[in-house]
Coordinates of C-alpha atoms in Angstrom, one line a residue:
M1 CA 140.1 72.2 60.8
F2 CA 137.2 69.8 60.4
D3 CA 139.4 66.9 59.5
H4 CA 141.6 67.7 62.6
G5 CA 138.5 67.6 64.9
W6 CA 136.7 64.7 63.2
N7 CA 139.7 62.4 62.7
N8 CA 140.7 62.8 66.4
Y9 CA 137.2 62.1 67.6
Y10 CA 136.9 59.1 65.3
E11 CA 140.3 57.7 66.2
H12 CA 140.5 58.4 69.9
A13 CA 136.9 58.9 71.3
F14 CA 134.4 56.9 69.2
P15 CA 132.1 55.2 70.3
E16 CA 131.9 57.6 73.2
D17 CA 129.8 60.8 72.9
E18 CA 132.5 63.5 72.8
L19 CA 136.2 64.0 72.6
N20 CA 138.4 65.1 75.5
P21 CA 141.1 66.9 73.5
F22 CA 143.6 67.1 76.4
E23 CA 143.5 63.5 77.4
C24 CA 142.8 62.4 73.8
N25 CA 140.1 60.0 74.8
G26 CA 136.3 59.8 74.8
R27 CA 133.6 60.9 77.3
G28 CA 130.1 59.7 77.8
S29 CA 127.5 60.1 80.5
D30 CA 128.5 60.8 84.1
K31 CA 127.2 57.7 85.8
A32 CA 129.1 58.5 89.0
N33 CA 127.1 61.7 89.4
P34 CA 123.6 61.4 87.8
S35 CA 122.8 65.0 88.9
N36 CA 125.5 66.4 86.7
I37 CA 123.1 67.9 84.1
N38 CA 125.9 69.8 82.3
I39 CA 127.0 66.4 81.0
N40 CA 124.0 64.1 81.4
D41 CA 121.5 66.4 79.7
V42 CA 123.3 65.8 76.4
L43 CA 125.5 62.7 76.7
G44 CA 123.6 59.5 76.7
D45 CA 126.2 56.9 75.5
Y46 CA 124.9 56.9 71.9
S47 CA 128.0 58.2 70.0
L48 CA 126.5 61.7 69.9
T49 CA 129.3 63.4 67.9
L50 CA 129.0 60.7 65.2
V51 CA 125.2 61.1 64.9
D52 CA 125.4 64.9 65.2
T53 CA 128.0 65.2 62.5
L54 CA 126.5 63.1 59.8
D55 CA 125.1 65.9 57.6
T56 CA 128.3 67.9 58.1
L57 CA 130.2 64.9 56.6
A58 CA 127.8 64.9 53.7
I59 CA 128.8 68.6 53.0
M60 CA 132.4 68.7 54.0
G61 CA 133.7 65.1 54.1
T62 CA 134.5 62.6 51.4
Q63 CA 132.0 60.1 50.1
E64 CA 134.0 57.4 51.9
Q65 CA 133.9 59.2 55.3
F66 CA 130.2 59.7 55.0
E67 CA 129.4 56.1 54.1
E68 CA 131.6 54.8 56.8
A69 CA 130.0 57.0 59.4
V70 CA 126.5 55.9 58.3
D71 CA 127.5 52.3 58.5
R72 CA 128.8 52.8 62.0
V73 CA 125.6 54.4 63.1
I74 CA 123.5 51.6 61.7
K75 CA 125.7 48.9 63.3
T76 CA 126.8 50.4 66.6
V77 CA 124.4 53.2 67.9
S78 CA 121.7 52.2 70.3
F79 CA 119.3 54.4 72.2
N80 CA 118.3 51.6 74.6
Q81 CA 120.3 53.3 77.4
D82 CA 119.6 53.6 81.1
N83 CA 120.3 57.3 81.0
K84 CA 118.2 60.4 81.8
V85 CA 118.7 63.0 79.0
Q86 CA 117.1 66.3 78.2
V87 CA 114.3 66.0 75.6
F88 CA 115.3 69.2 73.8
E89 CA 119.0 68.6 73.5
V90 CA 118.6 65.0 72.3
N91 CA 115.8 66.1 69.8
I92 CA 117.9 68.8 68.1
R93 CA 121.1 66.8 68.0
A94 CA 120.1 63.2 67.4
L95 CA 116.5 62.8 66.1
D96 CA 118.0 62.0 62.7
M97 CA 117.8 58.4 64.2
A98 CA 114.0 59.0 63.9
V99 CA 111.4 56.6 65.1
N100 CA 113.4 54.6 67.6
L101 CA 114.6 57.7 69.4
A102 CA 111.3 59.7 69.0
D103 CA 109.4 56.8 70.7
R104 CA 111.7 57.0 73.6
L105 CA 111.1 60.7 73.9
M106 CA 107.3 60.6 73.6
P107 CA 106.7 59.6 77.2
A108 CA 107.8 63.1 78.2
F109 CA 104.5 64.4 76.7
K110 CA 102.3 62.0 78.8
S111 CA 100.7 62.9 82.1
T112 CA 101.2 66.7 81.7
R113 CA 98.1 68.8 82.1
T114 CA 99.4 71.5 79.8
G115 CA 100.8 69.3 77.0
I116 CA 104.2 70.8 77.6
P117 CA 106.7 67.9 77.9
F118 CA 108.8 67.0 80.9
P119 CA 112.3 68.4 80.5
R120 CA 114.0 65.0 80.8
V121 CA 113.3 61.4 80.1
N122 CA 115.1 58.1 80.7
L123 CA 115.7 56.5 77.3
R124 CA 114.9 53.1 78.7
K125 CA 112.7 53.7 81.8
R126 CA 110.6 56.7 80.6
V127 CA 110.1 59.7 82.9
P128 CA 111.5 59.2 86.5
S129 CA 108.9 59.8 89.2
T130 CA 111.2 62.4 90.8
E131 CA 111.6 64.5 87.6
T132 CA 111.1 68.2 87.9
T133 CA 108.0 69.9 86.4
E134 CA 110.0 73.1 85.5
T135 CA 111.2 73.4 82.0
C136 CA 112.6 76.2 79.9
T137 CA 110.6 77.8 77.1
A138 CA 113.1 76.8 74.4
G139 CA 113.0 73.2 75.5
A140 CA 109.2 73.2 75.5
G141 CA 108.6 75.0 72.2
S142 CA 111.5 73.9 70.0
L143 CA 110.4 70.4 68.9
I144 CA 108.1 71.1 66.0
L145 CA 110.5 70.9 63.1
E146 CA 112.0 67.5 63.8
F147 CA 108.8 65.9 65.2
G148 CA 106.8 67.5 62.4
V149 CA 109.0 66.1 59.6
L150 CA 109.1 62.7 61.2
S151 CA 105.2 62.6 61.2
R152 CA 105.1 63.7 57.5
L153 CA 107.6 61.0 56.5
T154 CA 106.1 58.1 58.6
G155 CA 102.5 59.0 58.2
D156 CA 102.1 58.9 62.1
P157 CA 100.7 62.3 63.2
S158 CA 101.3 61.7 66.9
Y159 CA 104.8 63.2 66.9
E160 CA 103.8 66.4 65.2
N161 CA 100.6 66.7 67.2
A162 CA 102.5 66.4 70.5
A163 CA 105.2 69.0 69.5
K164 CA 102.6 71.4 68.1
R165 CA 100.4 71.2 71.2
A166 CA 103.5 72.0 73.4
L167 CA 104.4 75.1 71.3
K168 CA 100.8 76.4 71.2
S169 CA 100.5 75.8 75.0
V170 CA 103.6 77.9 75.7
W171 CA 102.5 80.6 73.3
S172 CA 99.0 80.8 74.8
R173 CA 100.6 81.8 78.1
R174 CA 102.4 84.8 76.7
S175 CA 101.9 88.2 78.5
N176 CA 99.6 91.0 77.3
I177 CA 102.6 92.5 75.5
N178 CA 103.3 89.3 73.6
L179 CA 106.4 88.3 75.6
L180 CA 107.3 84.8 76.9
G181 CA 109.0 84.0 80.1
N182 CA 112.1 81.8 80.5
V183 CA 110.9 78.9 82.8
I184 CA 107.4 77.4 83.1
D185 CA 105.8 74.7 85.2
I186 CA 104.4 72.0 82.9
Q187 CA 101.6 71.0 85.2
T188 CA 100.3 74.4 86.4
G189 CA 101.3 76.5 83.4
N190 CA 102.6 79.2 85.7
W191 CA 105.8 81.1 84.9
I192 CA 108.6 80.4 87.2
H193 CA 111.2 82.7 85.7
T194 CA 109.7 85.8 84.1
A195 CA 112.7 87.2 82.2
S196 CA 112.1 87.6 78.5
S197 CA 115.0 87.8 76.0
T198 CA 116.4 86.3 72.8
G199 CA 119.0 84.3 74.7
A200 CA 119.5 81.2 76.7
G201 CA 116.3 79.3 77.8
I202 CA 114.0 81.0 75.2
D203 CA 116.0 81.6 72.0
S204 CA 115.0 78.8 69.7
V205 CA 111.3 79.1 70.3
F206 CA 111.2 82.1 68.0
E207 CA 113.4 80.3 65.5
Y208 CA 111.1 77.4 65.3
M209 CA 108.0 79.5 64.9
L210 CA 109.4 81.2 61.8
K211 CA 111.1 78.1 60.4
A212 CA 108.0 76.0 60.9
Y213 CA 106.2 78.4 58.6
V214 CA 109.0 78.2 56.1
L215 CA 109.1 74.4 56.2
F216 CA 105.4 73.5 56.5
G217 CA 103.9 76.6 54.9
E218 CA 101.2 76.9 57.5
E219 CA 100.0 80.5 58.3
E220 CA 99.5 80.0 62.1
Y221 CA 103.3 79.7 62.7
K222 CA 103.9 82.9 60.9
E223 CA 101.2 84.7 62.9
M224 CA 102.9 83.5 66.1
F225 CA 106.3 84.7 65.0
D226 CA 105.0 88.1 63.8
Q227 CA 103.4 88.8 67.1
A228 CA 106.4 87.6 69.1
Y229 CA 108.8 89.6 66.9
K230 CA 106.9 92.7 67.4
G231 CA 106.9 92.3 71.1
L232 CA 110.7 91.8 71.0
L233 CA 111.3 94.9 69.0
L234 CA 109.0 97.0 71.3
Y235 CA 110.2 95.8 74.7
V236 CA 113.3 93.6 74.5
R237 CA 115.3 95.7 72.0
D238 CA 116.8 98.9 73.6
T239 CA 116.2 102.3 72.1
S240 CA 119.5 102.2 70.2
G241 CA 118.4 99.2 68.2
Y242 CA 121.5 97.3 68.9
L243 CA 120.9 95.4 72.2
Y244 CA 118.3 92.7 73.0
R245 CA 118.1 92.7 76.8
N246 CA 116.5 90.6 79.6
V247 CA 113.2 92.3 80.5
H248 CA 110.2 91.4 82.6
M249 CA 107.7 89.6 80.4
S250 CA 104.7 91.6 81.7
T251 CA 106.1 95.1 81.9
G252 CA 109.2 95.3 79.7
S253 CA 111.3 96.6 82.6
L254 CA 115.0 95.8 82.6
M255 CA 115.9 92.7 84.7
S256 CA 119.7 92.5 84.1
Y257 CA 122.6 94.2 82.4
W258 CA 124.0 91.2 80.5
I259 CA 123.5 89.6 77.1
D260 CA 124.5 86.0 76.4
S261 CA 126.4 84.3 73.6
L262 CA 123.4 82.2 72.5
S263 CA 121.5 85.3 71.5
A264 CA 124.1 85.8 68.8
F265 CA 121.9 83.6 66.6
F266 CA 119.2 86.2 66.4
P267 CA 120.7 88.3 63.6
G268 CA 120.6 85.2 61.4
L269 CA 116.9 84.7 62.2
Q270 CA 116.3 88.4 61.4
V271 CA 117.9 87.7 58.0
L272 CA 115.4 84.9 57.4
H273 CA 112.6 87.3 58.4
G274 CA 114.0 89.9 56.0
D275 CA 114.9 92.6 58.6
I276 CA 118.4 93.1 57.4
D277 CA 119.1 96.5 59.0
A278 CA 118.3 95.2 62.5
A279 CA 120.4 92.1 61.8
I280 CA 123.4 94.1 60.9
K281 CA 123.2 96.2 64.0
G282 CA 122.8 93.2 66.3
H283 CA 125.6 91.3 64.7
L284 CA 128.0 94.2 65.1
V285 CA 127.6 94.0 68.8
Y286 CA 128.9 90.4 68.9
Y287 CA 131.5 91.2 66.2
N288 CA 133.1 93.8 68.5
I289 CA 132.8 91.5 71.5
W290 CA 134.7 88.9 69.5
R291 CA 137.3 91.5 68.5
K292 CA 137.7 92.5 72.2
Y293 CA 138.2 88.9 73.6
H294 CA 139.0 86.9 70.4
A295 CA 135.9 84.8 71.3
I296 CA 132.5 85.5 72.8
P297 CA 132.1 85.0 76.6
E298 CA 129.0 83.2 77.7
R299 CA 127.7 86.5 79.2
F300 CA 128.7 90.1 78.5
D301 CA 127.8 93.0 80.8
F302 CA 126.9 95.9 78.5
Y303 CA 126.6 98.3 81.4
H304 CA 130.2 97.8 82.7
K305 CA 131.3 96.8 79.3
G306 CA 133.1 93.6 80.5
V307 CA 132.8 89.9 81.0
D308 CA 130.0 88.4 83.2
L309 CA 130.6 84.7 82.5
A310 CA 134.0 84.1 80.9
Y311 CA 133.8 80.7 79.2
Y312 CA 133.4 80.0 75.5
P313 CA 132.6 76.3 74.6
L314 CA 133.1 76.8 70.8
R315 CA 129.6 77.9 70.2
P316 CA 128.4 78.4 66.6
E317 CA 125.7 81.2 67.0
F318 CA 127.9 84.1 66.0
I319 CA 129.3 82.3 63.0
E320 CA 125.8 81.2 62.0
S321 CA 124.6 84.8 61.8
T322 CA 127.8 85.8 60.0
Y323 CA 127.0 83.2 57.3
H324 CA 123.4 84.3 56.9
L325 CA 124.3 87.9 56.7
Y326 CA 126.9 87.2 54.0
Q327 CA 124.3 85.3 52.0
A328 CA 121.9 88.2 52.2
T329 CA 124.3 91.1 51.6
K330 CA 127.3 89.7 49.7
D331 CA 129.3 92.2 51.7
P332 CA 133.0 90.9 51.8
F333 CA 133.2 92.2 55.4
Y334 CA 131.5 89.0 56.6
L335 CA 134.2 87.0 54.9
Q336 CA 136.7 89.0 56.8
V337 CA 134.8 88.2 60.0
G338 CA 134.9 84.5 59.2
E339 CA 138.7 84.8 58.6
M340 CA 139.1 86.4 62.0
V341 CA 137.1 83.6 63.6
V342 CA 139.2 80.9 61.8
E343 CA 142.4 82.5 63.0
D344 CA 141.3 82.8 66.6
L345 CA 140.0 79.3 66.8
N346 CA 143.2 77.9 65.4
N347 CA 145.4 80.1 67.5
R348 CA 143.5 79.8 70.8
T349 CA 141.6 76.5 70.8
R350 CA 143.5 74.0 68.5
V351 CA 145.4 71.4 70.4
P352 CA 147.2 68.2 69.1
C353 CA 144.0 66.1 69.6
G354 CA 141.2 68.4 68.5
F355 CA 139.8 71.7 69.7
A356 CA 139.4 72.7 73.4
S357 CA 136.7 74.9 74.9
I358 CA 137.9 78.2 76.3
G359 CA 137.4 78.3 80.1
D360 CA 138.2 82.0 80.4
V361 CA 138.3 84.3 77.3
Q362 CA 140.3 86.8 79.3
T363 CA 143.2 84.5 80.3
G364 CA 142.9 82.0 77.5
R365 CA 142.6 79.1 79.9
L366 CA 141.4 76.0 78.1
E367 CA 139.1 73.1 79.2
D368 CA 139.2 69.5 78.2
R369 CA 136.0 69.3 76.2
M370 CA 135.0 69.5 72.5
E371 CA 131.2 69.5 72.3
S372 CA 129.6 67.9 69.3
F373 CA 128.4 71.2 67.9
M374 CA 131.9 72.2 67.1
L375 CA 131.8 69.8 64.2
S376 CA 128.1 69.8 63.5
E377 CA 127.6 73.6 63.5
T378 CA 130.6 75.8 64.1
L379 CA 132.8 74.4 61.4
K380 CA 129.9 73.7 59.0
Y381 CA 128.8 77.3 59.0
L382 CA 132.4 78.5 58.5
Y383 CA 132.9 76.1 55.6
L384 CA 129.6 77.2 54.0
L385 CA 130.6 80.9 54.5
F386 CA 133.7 80.5 52.4
D387 CA 132.4 77.9 49.9
T388 CA 130.5 80.6 48.0
D389 CA 129.6 78.2 45.2
N390 CA 128.1 75.5 47.3
S391 CA 124.9 74.1 45.8
I392 CA 123.1 74.7 49.2
H393 CA 123.2 78.4 48.5
K394 CA 121.3 78.0 45.3
L395 CA 118.4 76.0 46.8
D396 CA 115.1 77.9 46.7
S397 CA 112.8 75.4 48.3
N398 CA 111.3 75.0 51.8
F399 CA 114.4 73.8 53.6
I400 CA 115.8 75.1 56.8
F401 CA 118.8 74.7 59.2
T402 CA 117.6 73.4 62.5
T403 CA 118.8 75.1 65.7
E404 CA 121.6 72.5 65.7
G405 CA 122.6 73.4 62.1
H406 CA 121.1 70.3 60.5
I407 CA 119.7 70.8 57.0
L408 CA 116.1 69.8 57.0
P409 CA 114.2 69.8 53.7
L410 CA 110.6 68.8 53.1
P411 CA 109.4 68.0 49.6
S412 CA 106.1 69.6 48.6
K413 CA 104.3 66.2 48.5
Y414 CA 104.5 66.1 52.3
L415 CA 102.8 69.5 52.8
K416 CA 99.4 69.2 54.3
S417 CA 97.6 71.5 51.9
A418 CA 98.6 74.0 49.2
Q419 CA 98.7 77.6 50.5
P420 CA 98.5 80.7 48.3
K421 CA 101.9 82.0 47.4
A422 CA 103.1 85.0 49.3
T423 CA 102.8 88.2 47.3
R424 CA 105.4 90.1 49.4
N425 CA 109.1 89.4 49.6
R426 CA 109.2 88.1 53.2
G427 CA 112.3 86.4 54.6
G428 CA 112.6 82.6 54.6
G429 CA 113.4 79.7 52.5
G430 CA 110.7 79.4 49.9
G431 CA 109.2 77.7 46.9
G432 CA 106.4 75.4 46.0
G433 CA 103.5 74.4 48.1
G434 CA 102.8 78.0 49.1
V435 CA 106.0 78.4 51.1
V436 CA 107.5 81.9 50.9
S437 CA 110.8 82.7 49.1
I438 CA 113.6 84.8 50.4
Q439 CA 114.8 85.7 46.9
S440 CA 113.3 88.2 44.5
V441 CA 115.8 87.3 41.8
A442 CA 117.0 84.0 40.4
P443 CA 118.6 81.6 42.9
G444 CA 122.2 82.3 43.7
T445 CA 122.2 85.8 42.2
C446 CA 121.6 88.0 45.3
Q447 CA 122.8 91.5 44.9
K448 CA 125.0 93.3 47.4
Y449 CA 123.0 94.9 50.2
N450 CA 123.3 98.7 49.9
P451 CA 120.2 100.5 51.1
S452 CA 121.9 103.9 51.4
G453 CA 122.9 103.9 47.7
L454 CA 126.6 104.4 48.6
K455 CA 128.8 104.0 45.6
S456 CA 131.9 101.8 45.6
I457 CA 135.2 103.4 44.9
W458 CA 137.4 101.3 42.7
I459 CA 140.4 103.7 42.5
P460 CA 142.6 103.5 44.4
G461 CA 142.8 99.8 45.3
S462 CA 139.6 98.1 46.4
L463 CA 138.3 100.6 48.9
D464 CA 134.5 100.2 49.1
M465 CA 132.7 102.8 51.2
S466 CA 129.4 100.9 51.1
S467 CA 130.9 98.0 53.1
I468 CA 129.8 97.7 56.8
P469 CA 133.2 98.8 58.4
Y470 CA 132.9 102.2 56.7
Q471 CA 129.4 102.9 58.0
P472 CA 128.6 104.6 61.3
Q473 CA 126.9 101.6 62.8
T474 CA 130.3 100.0 63.3
D475 CA 131.7 102.8 65.5
Y476 CA 128.4 102.9 67.5
A477 CA 128.6 99.2 68.2
M478 CA 132.3 99.5 69.3
D479 CA 131.3 102.1 71.8
I480 CA 128.5 99.9 73.2
V481 CA 131.0 97.1 73.8
G482 CA 133.8 99.3 75.0
Y483 CA 136.2 98.1 72.3
T484 CA 138.9 100.4 71.1
A485 CA 140.9 99.4 68.1
T486 CA 144.6 99.1 69.0
E487 CA 146.2 98.8 65.6
L488 CA 148.0 102.2 66.1
T489 CA 150.2 102.3 69.2
P490 CA 151.2 105.7 70.9
L491 CA 154.2 107.2 69.2
S492 CA 155.6 108.7 72.4
S493 CA 154.8 109.1 76.1
N494 CA 153.0 112.3 75.3
G495 CA 150.6 110.8 72.8
Y496 CA 150.3 111.6 69.1
C497 CA 151.3 115.2 69.2
E498 CA 155.1 114.7 69.1
S499 CA 156.5 114.0 65.6
P500 CA 158.1 110.6 65.3
I501 CA 161.7 109.9 64.2
T502 CA 161.4 108.2 60.9
A503 CA 163.8 107.0 58.1
S504 CA 163.6 108.8 54.8
K505 CA 160.8 107.6 52.5
S506 CA 160.4 108.3 48.9
F507 CA 157.1 109.2 47.3
S508 CA 156.0 109.8 43.7
L509 CA 153.0 112.0 42.8
S510 CA 151.9 112.3 39.2
F511 CA 149.8 115.2 37.9
G512 CA 149.3 115.6 34.2
Y513 CA 149.1 114.0 30.8
T514 CA 152.2 111.7 31.1
D515 CA 152.1 108.2 32.2
Y516 CA 154.3 106.9 35.0
N517 CA 157.2 106.3 32.4
G518 CA 157.2 110.0 31.5
I519 CA 155.6 109.3 28.1
L520 CA 153.1 111.9 26.8
N521 CA 149.7 110.4 26.4
S522 CA 147.9 112.6 23.8
K523 CA 144.8 110.5 23.9
Q524 CA 144.1 111.0 27.5
R525 CA 141.4 113.5 28.2
Y526 CA 141.7 116.1 30.9
K527 CA 140.0 115.1 34.1
S528 CA 139.2 117.4 36.9
N529 CA 140.7 116.6 40.3
N530 CA 138.3 114.5 42.3
L531 CA 138.4 114.8 46.0
I532 CA 136.1 112.8 48.3
D533 CA 135.4 114.0 51.8
L534 CA 136.1 111.2 54.2
V535 CA 136.2 111.0 58.0
G536 CA 139.5 112.7 59.0
G537 CA 140.5 114.0 55.6
Y538 CA 140.1 113.7 51.8
L539 CA 140.7 111.0 49.3
A540 CA 142.0 112.0 45.8
K541 CA 140.5 109.8 43.1
S542 CA 142.5 111.3 40.3
L543 CA 145.1 114.1 39.9
S544 CA 146.5 115.8 36.8
G545 CA 149.0 118.6 35.9
L546 CA 152.4 118.0 37.6
R547 CA 154.8 115.3 38.6
L548 CA 157.1 115.5 41.6
E549 CA 159.5 113.3 43.4
I550 CA 159.9 114.1 47.1
I551 CA 161.7 112.5 50.1
S552 CA 161.0 112.9 53.8
G553 CA 163.7 114.6 55.8
S554 CA 165.3 112.6 58.6
G555 CA 166.6 115.5 60.6
G556 CA 170.2 115.2 59.6
G557 CA 172.5 117.1 62.1
S558 CA 170.0 119.8 63.0
G559 CA 168.8 118.0 66.1
R560 CA 165.2 118.2 64.8
K561 CA 163.2 115.0 64.6
N562 CA 161.6 115.7 61.2
D563 CA 162.4 118.4 58.6
G564 CA 159.3 117.8 56.5
Y565 CA 159.7 116.8 52.8
I566 CA 162.2 117.8 50.1
V567 CA 161.4 118.1 46.4
K568 CA 164.0 115.8 44.7
G569 CA 163.0 116.3 41.1
G570 CA 160.1 116.8 38.8

């Protein structure tokens, strides 16, 4: 899948920013319509997909592909463009180009009374005089990882200081119940949009609080996150523990009935924090939304249990959380979730020249765009989910995935000061320099998550009652979403009550000391019949005492549809 997407971008779209999979050509900034922020906030004519995919190539591609891509970046990519782009989007996708790009973004922090940056900047001409002073919380507070690492590597503290001031400025304006709004004025510091959630416009600010603590080992970031997380659990999460809603930042009162696809990242962050139970519940909601539509719509109305905004631009957040939950629990259910996603992406979005966004998850209508995060995040997380022996899974140092899925490590020599090591097992990357560790055992040896102490059943087959699908949370999440499994179709117009017409089937039941070849096994000890009470019936683990061969009746000439079973021999 990655080769299909990458090769088509590289052959048909490069040096443009993105691939148009229908027309099989490239797309860059919309110069004809500068106000088209859907395109121009991200695309700035700097080969975005190439830059955004570099570390994915390091993980999934060949050595030759990676070296060629790096060479192309060095020789062809330039940020000296007369394009106005969004500071947040360019930071998370392309700051790997480091100093040259960062210096072009830094003017966004100038001339603001709050220290919160302007949302957009012209890469050549700085901040336009007509630029809006309204910015989203995520855009203002999600710069500290990339800017912080850049300062540590270059020895220039200005980048980290600017990003840290912006984050602290946003956090200082939280409500009395520790909630943040969605849109703020960078000059007055007043909230423009007061909805608080874990979704679009605010999502990654929580992510960067916790990951800044993991990466830099500085306590103030953890204190921010702990207070913010407590506020989310008390006021944003509903009483069921499954939904994280849009509520008013000052009162916690409900402001809308939808959740969005971006908030599907949050279970992965909860894994990093160590709140596995909450992560499992939240993930199950999005799992069942995916099952219902074979994708995740941009917005889902949980009151009417239907689509609010129908498009799916190949976003990675649900797959990201699936990956982190598998790493934390080792439950094979999450591998099955990944398989479901792979099948749906191939069946619904794969076209001859790449992968197309879904314009409507209900009709299957496709759109001519493959955003860069399809290669840099979505397929990277799927690959790492199934590559269970990847060396990345065994790292136990202060590295993180950025909100764009880029792997960002920071050697201990770049930490500002040694912090005392955590004594409790808190979620996070971990290791030297006082950074916490997510693991309580040796790297790469996480045990399967099973807080209820449910025992696996190895006979018959591989039935495992401790896995997520067999726990009651799954059924509850299905009801929240309004998803009904349709594997069994009605057998008649009257439902399931009428017996079906079936062909004869043979069965063999063995009870006793003989094996299936009829040979007496004198060494076998007598075992009592073991029946396990399951939902809807019983499961026999072992039987002994009798062997029968039976066939099901087909009705014959009696006119009856089923005559039960006939003992053929024994």
